[in-house]
Coordinates of C-alpha atoms in Angstrom, one line a residue:
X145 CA 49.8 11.5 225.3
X146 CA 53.2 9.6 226.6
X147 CA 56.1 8.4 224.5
X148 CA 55.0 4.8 224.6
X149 CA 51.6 5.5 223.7
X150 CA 50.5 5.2 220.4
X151 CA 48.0 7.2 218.4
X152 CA 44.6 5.5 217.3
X153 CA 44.5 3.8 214.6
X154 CA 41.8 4.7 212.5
X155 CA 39.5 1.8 210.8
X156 CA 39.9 1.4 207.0
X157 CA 37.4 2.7 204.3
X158 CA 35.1 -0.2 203.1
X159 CA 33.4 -0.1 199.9
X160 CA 34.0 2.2 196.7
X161 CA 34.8 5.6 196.7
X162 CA 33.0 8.5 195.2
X163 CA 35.3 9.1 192.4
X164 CA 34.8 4.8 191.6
X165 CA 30.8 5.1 192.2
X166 CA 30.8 7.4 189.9
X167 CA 32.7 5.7 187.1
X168 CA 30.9 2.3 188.3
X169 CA 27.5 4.2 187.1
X170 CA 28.9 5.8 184.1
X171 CA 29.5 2.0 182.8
X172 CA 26.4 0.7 183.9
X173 CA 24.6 3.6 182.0
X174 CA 26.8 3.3 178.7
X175 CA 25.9 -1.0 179.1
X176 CA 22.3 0.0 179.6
X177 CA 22.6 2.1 176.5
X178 CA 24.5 -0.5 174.3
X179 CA 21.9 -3.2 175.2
X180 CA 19.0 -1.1 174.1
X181 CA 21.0 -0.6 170.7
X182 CA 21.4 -4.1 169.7
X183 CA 18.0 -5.3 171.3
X184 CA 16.6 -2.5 169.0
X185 CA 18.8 -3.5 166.1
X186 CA 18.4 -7.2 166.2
X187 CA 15.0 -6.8 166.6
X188 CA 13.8 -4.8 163.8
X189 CA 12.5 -6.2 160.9
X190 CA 15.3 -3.7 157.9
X191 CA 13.7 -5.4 154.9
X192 CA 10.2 -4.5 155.8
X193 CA 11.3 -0.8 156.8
X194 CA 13.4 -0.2 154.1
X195 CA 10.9 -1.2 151.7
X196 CA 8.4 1.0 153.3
X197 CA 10.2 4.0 153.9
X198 CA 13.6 3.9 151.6
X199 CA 12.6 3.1 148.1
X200 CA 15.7 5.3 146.3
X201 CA 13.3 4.9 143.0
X202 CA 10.2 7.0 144.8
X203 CA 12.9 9.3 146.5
X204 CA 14.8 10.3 143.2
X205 CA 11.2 11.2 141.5
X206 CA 10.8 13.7 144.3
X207 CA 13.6 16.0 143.1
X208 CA 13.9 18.6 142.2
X209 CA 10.3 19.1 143.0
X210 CA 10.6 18.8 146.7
X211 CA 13.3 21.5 147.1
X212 CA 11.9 24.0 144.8
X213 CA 8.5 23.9 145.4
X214 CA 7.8 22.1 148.4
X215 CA 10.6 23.3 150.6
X216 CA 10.3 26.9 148.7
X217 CA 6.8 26.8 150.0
X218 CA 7.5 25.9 154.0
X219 CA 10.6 28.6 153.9
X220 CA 8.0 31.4 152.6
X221 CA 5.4 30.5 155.0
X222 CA 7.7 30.6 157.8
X223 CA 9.0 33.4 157.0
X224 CA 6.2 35.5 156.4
X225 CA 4.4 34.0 159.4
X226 CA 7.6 35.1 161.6
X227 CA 7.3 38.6 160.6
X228 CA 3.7 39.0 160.9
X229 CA 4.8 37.2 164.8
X230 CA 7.0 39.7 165.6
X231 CA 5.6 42.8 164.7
X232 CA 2.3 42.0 166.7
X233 CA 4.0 40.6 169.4
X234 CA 6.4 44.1 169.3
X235 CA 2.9 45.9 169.9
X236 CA 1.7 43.8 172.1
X237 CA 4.7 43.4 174.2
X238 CA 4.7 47.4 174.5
X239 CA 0.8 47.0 175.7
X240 CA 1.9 44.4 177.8
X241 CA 4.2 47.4 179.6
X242 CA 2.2 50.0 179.1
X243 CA 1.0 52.3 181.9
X244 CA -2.7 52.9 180.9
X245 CA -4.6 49.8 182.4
X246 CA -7.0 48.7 179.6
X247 CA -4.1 48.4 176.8
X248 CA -2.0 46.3 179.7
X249 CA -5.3 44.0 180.4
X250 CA -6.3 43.5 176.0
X251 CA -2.6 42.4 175.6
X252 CA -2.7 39.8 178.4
X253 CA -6.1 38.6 177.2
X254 CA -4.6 38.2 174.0
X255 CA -1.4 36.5 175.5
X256 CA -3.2 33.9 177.5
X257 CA -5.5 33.0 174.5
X258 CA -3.4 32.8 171.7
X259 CA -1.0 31.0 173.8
X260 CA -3.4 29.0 175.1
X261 CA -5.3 27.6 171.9
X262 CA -4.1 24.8 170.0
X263 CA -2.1 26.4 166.4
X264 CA -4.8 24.0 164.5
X265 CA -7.7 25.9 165.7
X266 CA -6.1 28.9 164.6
X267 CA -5.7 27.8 161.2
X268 CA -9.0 26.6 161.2
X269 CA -10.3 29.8 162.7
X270 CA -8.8 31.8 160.0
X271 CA -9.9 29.4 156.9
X272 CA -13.1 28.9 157.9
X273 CA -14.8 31.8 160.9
X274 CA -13.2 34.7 159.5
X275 CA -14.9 34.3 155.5
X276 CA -18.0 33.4 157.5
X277 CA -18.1 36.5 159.7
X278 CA -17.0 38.7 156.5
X279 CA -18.7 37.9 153.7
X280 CA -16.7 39.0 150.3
X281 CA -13.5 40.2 152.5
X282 CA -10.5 38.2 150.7
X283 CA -7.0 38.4 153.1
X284 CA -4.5 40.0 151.0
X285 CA -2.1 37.2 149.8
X286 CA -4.4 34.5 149.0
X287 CA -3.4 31.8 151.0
X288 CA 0.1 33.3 151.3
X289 CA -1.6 35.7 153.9
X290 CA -3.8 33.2 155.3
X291 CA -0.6 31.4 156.4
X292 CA 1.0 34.0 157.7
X293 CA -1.8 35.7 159.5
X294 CA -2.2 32.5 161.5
X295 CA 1.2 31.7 162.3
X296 CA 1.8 34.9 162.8
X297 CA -1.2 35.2 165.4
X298 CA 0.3 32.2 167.2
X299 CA 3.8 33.5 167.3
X300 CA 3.0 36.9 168.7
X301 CA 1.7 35.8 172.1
X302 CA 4.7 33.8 172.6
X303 CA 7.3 36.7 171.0
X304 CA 5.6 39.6 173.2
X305 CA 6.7 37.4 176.2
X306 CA 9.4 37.1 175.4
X307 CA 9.9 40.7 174.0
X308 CA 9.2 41.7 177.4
X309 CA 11.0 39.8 179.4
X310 CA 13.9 41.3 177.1
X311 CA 12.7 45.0 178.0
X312 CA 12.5 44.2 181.8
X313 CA 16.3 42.4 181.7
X314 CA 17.6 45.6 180.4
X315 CA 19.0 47.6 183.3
X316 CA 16.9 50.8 184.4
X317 CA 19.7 53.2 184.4
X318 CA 19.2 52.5 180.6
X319 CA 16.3 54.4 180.4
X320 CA 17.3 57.0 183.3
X321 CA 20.7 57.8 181.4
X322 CA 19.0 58.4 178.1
X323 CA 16.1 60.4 180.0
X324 CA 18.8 62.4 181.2
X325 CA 19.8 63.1 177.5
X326 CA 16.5 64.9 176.9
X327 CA 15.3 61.2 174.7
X328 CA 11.2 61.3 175.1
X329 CA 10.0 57.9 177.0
X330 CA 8.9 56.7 173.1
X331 CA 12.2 57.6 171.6
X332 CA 14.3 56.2 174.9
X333 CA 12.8 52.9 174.5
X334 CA 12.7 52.9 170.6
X335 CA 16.3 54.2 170.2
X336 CA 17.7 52.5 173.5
X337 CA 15.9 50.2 175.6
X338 CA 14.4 48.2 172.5
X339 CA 18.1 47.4 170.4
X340 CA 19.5 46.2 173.5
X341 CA 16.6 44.0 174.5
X342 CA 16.4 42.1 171.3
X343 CA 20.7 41.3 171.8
X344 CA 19.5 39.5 174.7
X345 CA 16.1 37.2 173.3
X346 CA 17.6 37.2 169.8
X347 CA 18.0 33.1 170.5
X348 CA 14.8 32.7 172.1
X349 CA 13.3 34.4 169.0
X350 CA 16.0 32.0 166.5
X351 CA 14.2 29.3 168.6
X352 CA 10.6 30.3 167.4
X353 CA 11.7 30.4 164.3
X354 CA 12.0 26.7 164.0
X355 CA 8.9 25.9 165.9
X356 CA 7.0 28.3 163.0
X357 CA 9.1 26.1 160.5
X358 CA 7.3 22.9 161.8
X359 CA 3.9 24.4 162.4
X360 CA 3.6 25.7 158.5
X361 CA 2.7 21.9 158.1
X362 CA -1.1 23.0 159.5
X363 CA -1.5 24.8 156.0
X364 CA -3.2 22.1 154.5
X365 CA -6.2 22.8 157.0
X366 CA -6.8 25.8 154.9
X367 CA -6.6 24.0 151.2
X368 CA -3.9 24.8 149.1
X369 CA -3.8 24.2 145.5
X370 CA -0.7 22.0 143.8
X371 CA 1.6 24.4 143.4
X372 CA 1.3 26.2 147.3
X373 CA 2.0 23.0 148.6
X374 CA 4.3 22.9 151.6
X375 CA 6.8 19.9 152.6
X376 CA 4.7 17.7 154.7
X377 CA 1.3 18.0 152.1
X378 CA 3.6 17.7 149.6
X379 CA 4.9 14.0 150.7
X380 CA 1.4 13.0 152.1
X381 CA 0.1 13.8 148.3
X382 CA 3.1 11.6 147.1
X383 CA 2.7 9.1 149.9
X384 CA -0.8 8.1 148.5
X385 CA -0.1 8.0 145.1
X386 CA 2.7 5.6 145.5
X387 CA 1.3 3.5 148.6
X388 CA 4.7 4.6 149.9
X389 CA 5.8 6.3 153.0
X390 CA 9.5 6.9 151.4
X391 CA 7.6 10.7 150.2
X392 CA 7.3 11.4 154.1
X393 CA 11.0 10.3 155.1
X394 CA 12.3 12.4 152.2
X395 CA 10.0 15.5 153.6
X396 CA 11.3 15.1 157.3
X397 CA 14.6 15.1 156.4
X398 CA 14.3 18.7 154.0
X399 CA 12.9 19.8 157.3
X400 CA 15.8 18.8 158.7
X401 CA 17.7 20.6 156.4
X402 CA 16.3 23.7 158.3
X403 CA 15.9 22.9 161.8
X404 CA 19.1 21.7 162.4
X405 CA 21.4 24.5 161.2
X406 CA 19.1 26.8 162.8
X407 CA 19.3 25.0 166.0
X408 CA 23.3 25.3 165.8
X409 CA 22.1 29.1 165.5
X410 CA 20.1 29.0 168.9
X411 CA 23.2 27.3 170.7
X412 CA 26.1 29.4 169.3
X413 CA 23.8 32.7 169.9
X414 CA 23.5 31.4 173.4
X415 CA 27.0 30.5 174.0
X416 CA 28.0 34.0 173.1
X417 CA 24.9 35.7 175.4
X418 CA 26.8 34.0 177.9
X419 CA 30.3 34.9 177.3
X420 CA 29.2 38.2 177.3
X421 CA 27.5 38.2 180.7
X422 CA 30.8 36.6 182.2

């Protein structure tokens, strides 16, 4: 190229560019959002709903009933029910693993059933099938043990997945290195393989936890007399008495009381599970 020739000039950008797109969608999104609010606000009949589901009268007669019977109730169910959970699914996580064939093919049978059935049927299944097909056999607990048998049944094909998948993450040289210590297979993955696997699902489990907490609403499937009520039979009860639905609000938000710290749980557990891989 010559002195007196100059170099091409190139053409100009037309339109936005990516950094303006994006902030031109951001806005459109947060407008989209504020419209929905105030179209959902305006509305909204506040007088009909608060008089329907915020009568501070109705709510103030629930206490302290609600928190120490009713939430009592849900917390001990949930508990118990979580336990049951993760001792099968231990087991059956083990079965899952196993090397002889016929334990490996009862715990995926069991897996892909339990997993697969609604948690009402299994309520109803233990209420109702299991007097029938034992006549005179009480469960020990009452309906304490009723509860937790069947939330227990439902959690363990969901914790031996994920009890497994926790084995399998752990790194083989686990098991070689304490093999190599003269640890038995049983003892290596008791002492070793097992500890290390529930640091890694220890927020999956947290996070079954709180699904348990919701399902111990199915107990009223079973019957439960006045004083094993749980949260949600415990403001449907209410509910009817007072033609109210202020009972229910009042029962989602003790649930809430739960869920919602234990869901803080889940995310710090995670946020640290992932520190520690970085």
């Amino acid at each position: 190229m010559t002195d007196t020739e100059k170099p091409p000039v190139r053409p100009k950008r037309k339109g936005l560019t990516r950094r303006q797109k994006r902030s031109l969608s951001r806005g459109v999104q947060y407008a989209v959002f504020v419209a929905a609010v105030i179209a959902f606000a305006v509305s909204a009949d506040w007088d009909r709903l608060q008089n329907q589901f915020a009568q501070i009268d109705i709510a103030e007669r629930m206490f302290p009933e609600v928190i120490t019977l009713a939430l009592k109730n849900t917390v001990l169910f949930t508990v118990t029910g979580f336990a049951v959970g993760l001792a099968l699914g231990m087991v059956i996580a083990l079965m899952r693993l196993s090397s002889v064939a016929p334990y490996r093919w009862l715990a995926g049978v069991y897996i892909e059933i339990f997993r697969g059935l609604p948690a009402l049927l299994i309520f109803i299944f233990i209420g109702v099938a299991v007097p029938l097909a034992f006549p005179g056999t009480e469960i020990i607990g009452g309906t304490y043990g009723k509860v937790a048998l069947a939330l227990g049944l439902v959690a363990a094909a969901y914790m031996a997945e994920t009890i497994r998948a926790g084995i399998q993450a752990v790194p083989k040289g686990q098991m070689e290195a304490a093999r190599s210590l003269g640890f038995s297979p049983a003892r290596a993955m008791i002492s070793v393989i097992v500890p290390q696997a529930f640091r890694i699902i220890l927020p999956p489990l947290t996070n079954e936890l709180v699904l348990l907490f919701k399902d111990s609403s199915l107990v009223l499937f079973l019957g439960v007399t006045l004083g094993e009520r749980e949260l949600s039979k415990y403001g449907r009860d209410l509910a009817s008495q007072t033609a109210n639905s202020t009972p229910i609000l009042v029962a989602g938000l003790c649930y809430l009381l739960i869920t919602i710290p234990l869901g803080f749980v889940v995310r710090r557990m995670e946020a640290k599970a992932q520190e520690a891989v970085k």
